[in-house]
């Protein structure tokens, strides 16, 4: 545990709290937290996680634009939902991404835990993409990814980051139910 990890944890935690509240500030905090985690994970030889954090920075910029331009007339964020077919396709694409990333980590890197890193990072990328598009189901992908990151960080003795991701799992569960309630309210008027 070092000062950089502490600061990154604070910004990542803030990002998720802002996300649950559907505040565009989630993306700004995400840029800072992810930017710091690039250096932390690179130092730990978690290459998929490092690459994921770089993509998160880009996705945060896209998220800012999407959320600023996709609100209702009363300035509330409009939540979308995959239909069954769309969710199945998204799940399959996420699985393909997990296999491809893990394959490259196993064969072309010295990543300490290539499969866990590859799967957790791929699911987090899928979750962040679904979040940037405001899909309710993004929270399911976050919960699974967060669980895998808790395991990864525990076996690598990164206890502060493991604690963060345990909290993020709980917040993601709360976020799903909060967004589900708001999603249902969109159709009541």
PDB file of C-alpha atoms in Angstrom:
ATOM      1  CA  UNK A   1       0.000   0.000   0.000  1.00  0.00           C
ATOM      2  CA  UNK A   2       1.337   3.401  -0.944  1.00  0.00           C
ATOM      3  CA  UNK A   3       0.085   6.978  -1.206  1.00  0.00           C
ATOM      4  CA  UNK A   4      -0.676   6.616  -4.924  1.00  0.00           C
ATOM      5  CA  UNK A   5      -2.890   3.598  -4.273  1.00  0.00           C
ATOM      6  CA  UNK A   6      -4.713   5.445  -1.479  1.00  0.00           C
ATOM      7  CA  UNK A   7      -5.451   8.418  -3.751  1.00  0.00           C
ATOM      8  CA  UNK A   8      -6.549   6.122  -6.595  1.00  0.00           C
ATOM      9  CA  UNK A   9      -8.881   4.247  -4.244  1.00  0.00           C
ATOM     10  CA  UNK A  10     -10.476   7.509  -3.087  1.00  0.00           C
ATOM     11  CA  UNK A  11     -11.152   8.692  -6.647  1.00  0.00           C
ATOM     12  CA  UNK A  12     -12.450   5.293  -7.795  1.00  0.00           C
ATOM     13  CA  UNK A  13     -14.737   5.065  -4.780  1.00  0.00           C
ATOM     14  CA  UNK A  14     -16.036   8.583  -5.452  1.00  0.00           C
ATOM     15  CA  UNK A  15     -16.594   7.678  -9.098  1.00  0.00           C
ATOM     16  CA  UNK A  16     -18.873   4.775  -8.203  1.00  0.00           C
ATOM     17  CA  UNK A  17     -20.806   6.814  -5.629  1.00  0.00           C
ATOM     18  CA  UNK A  18     -21.383   9.509  -8.277  1.00  0.00           C
ATOM     19  CA  UNK A  19     -22.434   6.797 -10.750  1.00  0.00           C
ATOM     20  CA  UNK A  20     -25.103   5.431  -8.420  1.00  0.00           C
ATOM     21  CA  UNK A  21     -26.394   8.977  -8.047  1.00  0.00           C
ATOM     22  CA  UNK A  22     -26.337   9.322 -11.853  1.00  0.00           C
ATOM     23  CA  UNK A  23     -24.024  12.334 -11.622  1.00  0.00           C
ATOM     24  CA  UNK A  24     -21.765  13.231 -14.540  1.00  0.00           C
ATOM     25  CA  UNK A  25     -19.017  13.799 -11.959  1.00  0.00           C
ATOM     26  CA  UNK A  26     -18.557  10.006 -11.906  1.00  0.00           C
ATOM     27  CA  UNK A  27     -16.643  10.344 -15.159  1.00  0.00           C
ATOM     28  CA  UNK A  28     -14.280  13.064 -13.894  1.00  0.00           C
ATOM     29  CA  UNK A  29     -13.438  11.092 -10.747  1.00  0.00           C
ATOM     30  CA  UNK A  30     -13.068   8.016 -12.967  1.00  0.00           C
ATOM     31  CA  UNK A  31     -10.484   9.752 -15.144  1.00  0.00           C
ATOM     32  CA  UNK A  32      -8.381  10.589 -12.084  1.00  0.00           C
ATOM     33  CA  UNK A  33      -8.745   7.191 -10.391  1.00  0.00           C
ATOM     34  CA  UNK A  34      -8.145   5.201 -13.565  1.00  0.00           C
ATOM     35  CA  UNK A  35      -5.221   7.403 -14.535  1.00  0.00           C
ATOM     36  CA  UNK A  36      -3.535   6.630 -11.226  1.00  0.00           C
ATOM     37  CA  UNK A  37      -4.304   2.916 -11.456  1.00  0.00           C
ATOM     38  CA  UNK A  38      -2.489   2.791 -14.810  1.00  0.00           C
ATOM     39  CA  UNK A  39       0.768   3.308 -12.942  1.00  0.00           C
ATOM     40  CA  UNK A  40      -0.142   1.087  -9.996  1.00  0.00           C
ATOM     41  CA  UNK A  41      -1.165  -1.917 -12.091  1.00  0.00           C
ATOM     42  CA  UNK A  42       1.706  -1.542 -14.536  1.00  0.00           C
ATOM     43  CA  UNK A  43       4.075  -1.687 -11.579  1.00  0.00           C
ATOM     44  CA  UNK A  44       2.364  -4.916 -10.428  1.00  0.00           C
ATOM     45  CA  UNK A  45       2.647  -6.514 -13.908  1.00  0.00           C
ATOM     46  CA  UNK A  46      -1.138  -6.659 -14.367  1.00  0.00           C
ATOM     47  CA  UNK A  47      -1.111  -5.738 -18.037  1.00  0.00           C
ATOM     48  CA  UNK A  48      -4.769  -6.322 -18.850  1.00  0.00           C
ATOM     49  CA  UNK A  49      -5.700  -4.217 -15.834  1.00  0.00           C
ATOM     50  CA  UNK A  50      -3.308  -1.494 -16.973  1.00  0.00           C
ATOM     51  CA  UNK A  51      -4.747  -1.514 -20.480  1.00  0.00           C
ATOM     52  CA  UNK A  52      -8.269  -1.577 -19.023  1.00  0.00           C
ATOM     53  CA  UNK A  53      -7.528   1.548 -16.986  1.00  0.00           C
ATOM     54  CA  UNK A  54      -6.241   3.345 -20.094  1.00  0.00           C
ATOM     55  CA  UNK A  55      -9.434   2.441 -21.920  1.00  0.00           C
ATOM     56  CA  UNK A  56     -11.441   3.583 -18.886  1.00  0.00           C
ATOM     57  CA  UNK A  57      -9.920   7.044 -19.223  1.00  0.00           C
ATOM     58  CA  UNK A  58     -11.087   7.160 -22.853  1.00  0.00           C
ATOM     59  CA  UNK A  59     -14.501   5.694 -21.934  1.00  0.00           C
ATOM     60  CA  UNK A  60     -14.856   8.322 -19.211  1.00  0.00           C
ATOM     61  CA  UNK A  61     -14.447  11.050 -21.811  1.00  0.00           C
ATOM     62  CA  UNK A  62     -17.091   9.348 -23.985  1.00  0.00           C
ATOM     63  CA  UNK A  63     -19.295   8.915 -20.910  1.00  0.00           C
ATOM     64  CA  UNK A  64     -19.138  12.647 -20.182  1.00  0.00           C
ATOM     65  CA  UNK A  65     -20.333  13.403 -23.705  1.00  0.00           C
ATOM     66  CA  UNK A  66     -23.065  10.727 -23.668  1.00  0.00           C
ATOM     67  CA  UNK A  67     -24.441  11.697 -20.295  1.00  0.00           C
ATOM     68  CA  UNK A  68     -24.404  15.427 -21.010  1.00  0.00           C
ATOM     69  CA  UNK A  69     -26.364  14.931 -24.237  1.00  0.00           C
ATOM     70  CA  UNK A  70     -28.775  12.159 -23.225  1.00  0.00           C
ATOM     71  CA  UNK A  71     -30.933  13.530 -20.483  1.00  0.00           C
ATOM     72  CA  UNK A  72     -34.661  14.093 -20.376  1.00  0.00           C
ATOM     73  CA  UNK A  73     -36.275  17.511 -20.468  1.00  0.00           C
ATOM     74  CA  UNK A  74     -36.113  17.731 -16.658  1.00  0.00           C
ATOM     75  CA  UNK A  75     -32.341  17.032 -16.787  1.00  0.00           C
ATOM     76  CA  UNK A  76     -32.658  13.450 -15.499  1.00  0.00           C
ATOM     77  CA  UNK A  77     -30.489  10.742 -16.931  1.00  0.00           C
ATOM     78  CA  UNK A  78     -32.441   8.370 -19.178  1.00  0.00           C
ATOM     79  CA  UNK A  79     -31.684   4.748 -18.300  1.00  0.00           C
ATOM     80  CA  UNK A  80     -31.779   2.146 -21.082  1.00  0.00           C
ATOM     81  CA  UNK A  81     -32.186  -1.622 -20.833  1.00  0.00           C
ATOM     82  CA  UNK A  82     -31.046  -4.466 -23.049  1.00  0.00           C
ATOM     83  CA  UNK A  83     -33.786  -6.711 -24.337  1.00  0.00           C
ATOM     84  CA  UNK A  84     -33.144 -10.456 -23.904  1.00  0.00           C
ATOM     85  CA  UNK A  85     -31.549 -10.845 -27.329  1.00  0.00           C
ATOM     86  CA  UNK A  86     -29.360  -7.764 -26.895  1.00  0.00           C
ATOM     87  CA  UNK A  87     -28.184  -8.895 -23.461  1.00  0.00           C
ATOM     88  CA  UNK A  88     -27.326 -12.363 -24.816  1.00  0.00           C
ATOM     89  CA  UNK A  89     -25.277 -10.843 -27.665  1.00  0.00           C
ATOM     90  CA  UNK A  90     -23.534  -8.485 -25.254  1.00  0.00           C
ATOM     91  CA  UNK A  91     -22.747 -11.407 -22.927  1.00  0.00           C
ATOM     92  CA  UNK A  92     -21.335 -13.495 -25.799  1.00  0.00           C
ATOM     93  CA  UNK A  93     -19.162 -10.630 -27.011  1.00  0.00           C
ATOM     94  CA  UNK A  94     -17.915 -10.149 -23.454  1.00  0.00           C
ATOM     95  CA  UNK A  95     -16.997 -13.845 -23.249  1.00  0.00           C
ATOM     96  CA  UNK A  96     -15.093 -13.632 -26.532  1.00  0.00           C
ATOM     97  CA  UNK A  97     -13.214 -10.610 -25.211  1.00  0.00           C
ATOM     98  CA  UNK A  98     -12.326 -12.551 -22.033  1.00  0.00           C
ATOM     99  CA  UNK A  99     -10.903 -15.443 -24.065  1.00  0.00           C
ATOM    100  CA  UNK A 100      -8.937 -13.226 -26.451  1.00  0.00           C
ATOM    101  CA  UNK A 101      -7.416 -11.041 -23.729  1.00  0.00           C
ATOM    102  CA  UNK A 102      -6.539 -14.042 -21.556  1.00  0.00           C
ATOM    103  CA  UNK A 103      -4.956 -15.809 -24.542  1.00  0.00           C
ATOM    104  CA  UNK A 104      -2.695 -12.834 -25.249  1.00  0.00           C
ATOM    105  CA  UNK A 105      -1.726 -12.463 -21.597  1.00  0.00           C
ATOM    106  CA  UNK A 106      -0.879 -16.158 -21.276  1.00  0.00           C
ATOM    107  CA  UNK A 107       1.172 -16.282 -24.469  1.00  0.00           C
ATOM    108  CA  UNK A 108       2.709 -12.824 -24.813  1.00  0.00           C
ATOM    109  CA  UNK A 109       3.238 -11.323 -21.358  1.00  0.00           C
ATOM    110  CA  UNK A 110       4.702 -11.979 -17.953  1.00  0.00           C
ATOM    111  CA  UNK A 111       1.384 -11.133 -16.270  1.00  0.00           C
ATOM    112  CA  UNK A 112       1.382 -12.834 -12.851  1.00  0.00           C
ATOM    113  CA  UNK A 113      -2.235 -14.029 -13.080  1.00  0.00           C
ATOM    114  CA  UNK A 114      -3.163 -13.809 -16.769  1.00  0.00           C
ATOM    115  CA  UNK A 115      -6.561 -15.528 -16.737  1.00  0.00           C
ATOM    116  CA  UNK A 116      -7.975 -13.724 -13.696  1.00  0.00           C
ATOM    117  CA  UNK A 117      -6.534 -10.408 -14.895  1.00  0.00           C
ATOM    118  CA  UNK A 118      -7.841 -10.997 -18.427  1.00  0.00           C
ATOM    119  CA  UNK A 119     -11.364 -12.030 -17.441  1.00  0.00           C
ATOM    120  CA  UNK A 120     -11.804  -9.398 -14.713  1.00  0.00           C
ATOM    121  CA  UNK A 121     -10.482  -6.632 -16.965  1.00  0.00           C
ATOM    122  CA  UNK A 122     -12.567  -7.723 -19.958  1.00  0.00           C
ATOM    123  CA  UNK A 123     -15.763  -7.815 -17.908  1.00  0.00           C
ATOM    124  CA  UNK A 124     -14.963  -4.400 -16.456  1.00  0.00           C
ATOM    125  CA  UNK A 125     -14.489  -3.000 -19.964  1.00  0.00           C
ATOM    126  CA  UNK A 126     -17.835  -4.468 -21.000  1.00  0.00           C
ATOM    127  CA  UNK A 127     -19.448  -3.017 -17.872  1.00  0.00           C
ATOM    128  CA  UNK A 128     -17.985   0.415 -18.469  1.00  0.00           C
ATOM    129  CA  UNK A 129     -19.156   0.402 -22.095  1.00  0.00           C
ATOM    130  CA  UNK A 130     -22.694  -0.535 -20.987  1.00  0.00           C
ATOM    131  CA  UNK A 131     -22.504   2.162 -18.302  1.00  0.00           C
ATOM    132  CA  UNK A 132     -21.445   4.821 -20.820  1.00  0.00           C
ATOM    133  CA  UNK A 133     -24.551   3.888 -22.838  1.00  0.00           C
ATOM    134  CA  UNK A 134     -26.645   3.990 -19.635  1.00  0.00           C
ATOM    135  CA  UNK A 135     -27.723   0.321 -19.753  1.00  0.00           C
ATOM    136  CA  UNK A 136     -29.212  -0.927 -16.493  1.00  0.00           C
ATOM    137  CA  UNK A 137     -27.476  -4.283 -16.831  1.00  0.00           C
ATOM    138  CA  UNK A 138     -24.001  -2.722 -16.572  1.00  0.00           C
ATOM    139  CA  UNK A 139     -24.202  -3.405 -12.846  1.00  0.00           C
ATOM    140  CA  UNK A 140     -24.237  -7.219 -13.316  1.00  0.00           C
ATOM    141  CA  UNK A 141     -20.940  -7.074 -15.196  1.00  0.00           C
ATOM    142  CA  UNK A 142     -19.454  -4.775 -12.555  1.00  0.00           C
ATOM    143  CA  UNK A 143     -20.387  -7.161  -9.733  1.00  0.00           C
ATOM    144  CA  UNK A 144     -18.697 -10.145 -11.402  1.00  0.00           C
ATOM    145  CA  UNK A 145     -15.635  -8.123 -12.394  1.00  0.00           C
ATOM    146  CA  UNK A 146     -15.308  -6.613  -8.919  1.00  0.00           C
ATOM    147  CA  UNK A 147     -15.469 -10.080  -7.346  1.00  0.00           C
ATOM    148  CA  UNK A 148     -12.625 -11.276  -9.567  1.00  0.00           C
ATOM    149  CA  UNK A 149     -10.546  -8.189  -8.797  1.00  0.00           C
ATOM    150  CA  UNK A 150     -11.018  -8.761  -5.049  1.00  0.00           C
ATOM    151  CA  UNK A 151      -9.568 -12.244  -5.507  1.00  0.00           C
ATOM    152  CA  UNK A 152      -6.722 -10.951  -7.704  1.00  0.00           C
ATOM    153  CA  UNK A 153      -5.746  -8.204  -5.279  1.00  0.00           C
ATOM    154  CA  UNK A 154      -5.931 -10.505  -2.247  1.00  0.00           C
ATOM    155  CA  UNK A 155      -3.591 -13.085  -3.757  1.00  0.00           C
ATOM    156  CA  UNK A 156      -1.182 -10.267  -4.647  1.00  0.00           C
ATOM    157  CA  UNK A 157      -1.387  -8.717  -1.141  1.00  0.00           C
ATOM    158  CA  UNK A 158      -2.907  -5.455  -2.394  1.00  0.00           C
ATOM    159  CA  UNK A 159      -5.307  -5.306   0.543  1.00  0.00           C
ATOM    160  CA  UNK A 160      -6.443  -1.695   0.146  1.00  0.00           C
ATOM    161  CA  UNK A 161      -7.427  -2.303  -3.485  1.00  0.00           C
ATOM    162  CA  UNK A 162      -9.128  -5.571  -2.480  1.00  0.00           C
ATOM    163  CA  UNK A 163     -11.100  -3.646   0.135  1.00  0.00           C
ATOM    164  CA  UNK A 164     -12.053  -1.042  -2.450  1.00  0.00           C
ATOM    165  CA  UNK A 165     -13.368  -3.683  -4.820  1.00  0.00           C
ATOM    166  CA  UNK A 166     -15.307  -5.406  -2.023  1.00  0.00           C
ATOM    167  CA  UNK A 167     -17.010  -2.065  -1.372  1.00  0.00           C
ATOM    168  CA  UNK A 168     -17.537  -1.578  -5.097  1.00  0.00           C
ATOM    169  CA  UNK A 169     -19.348  -4.925  -5.289  1.00  0.00           C
ATOM    170  CA  UNK A 170     -21.782  -3.764  -2.621  1.00  0.00           C
ATOM    171  CA  UNK A 171     -22.217  -0.366  -4.242  1.00  0.00           C
ATOM    172  CA  UNK A 172     -22.795  -2.014  -7.637  1.00  0.00           C
ATOM    173  CA  UNK A 173     -25.559  -4.127  -6.109  1.00  0.00           C
ATOM    174  CA  UNK A 174     -27.123  -1.018  -4.599  1.00  0.00           C
ATOM    175  CA  UNK A 175     -26.616   0.812  -7.904  1.00  0.00           C
ATOM    176  CA  UNK A 176     -28.529  -1.861  -9.792  1.00  0.00           C
ATOM    177  CA  UNK A 177     -31.568  -1.612  -7.521  1.00  0.00           C
ATOM    178  CA  UNK A 178     -31.445   2.200  -7.527  1.00  0.00           C
ATOM    179  CA  UNK A 179     -31.247   2.341 -11.310  1.00  0.00           C
ATOM    180  CA  UNK A 180     -33.948  -0.336 -11.646  1.00  0.00           C
ATOM    181  CA  UNK A 181     -36.334   1.773  -9.568  1.00  0.00           C
ATOM    182  CA  UNK A 182     -35.541   4.866 -11.659  1.00  0.00           C
ATOM    183  CA  UNK A 183     -35.880   2.847 -14.878  1.00  0.00           C
ATOM    184  CA  UNK A 184     -39.387   1.771 -13.873  1.00  0.00           C
ATOM    185  CA  UNK A 185     -40.313   5.367 -12.953  1.00  0.00           C
ATOM    186  CA  UNK A 186     -39.443   6.512 -16.485  1.00  0.00           C
ATOM    187  CA  UNK A 187     -42.538   4.686 -17.763  1.00  0.00           C
ATOM    188  CA  UNK A 188     -45.001   5.796 -15.080  1.00  0.00           C
ATOM    189  CA  UNK A 189     -45.785   9.194 -16.546  1.00  0.00           C
TER     190      UNK A 189
END
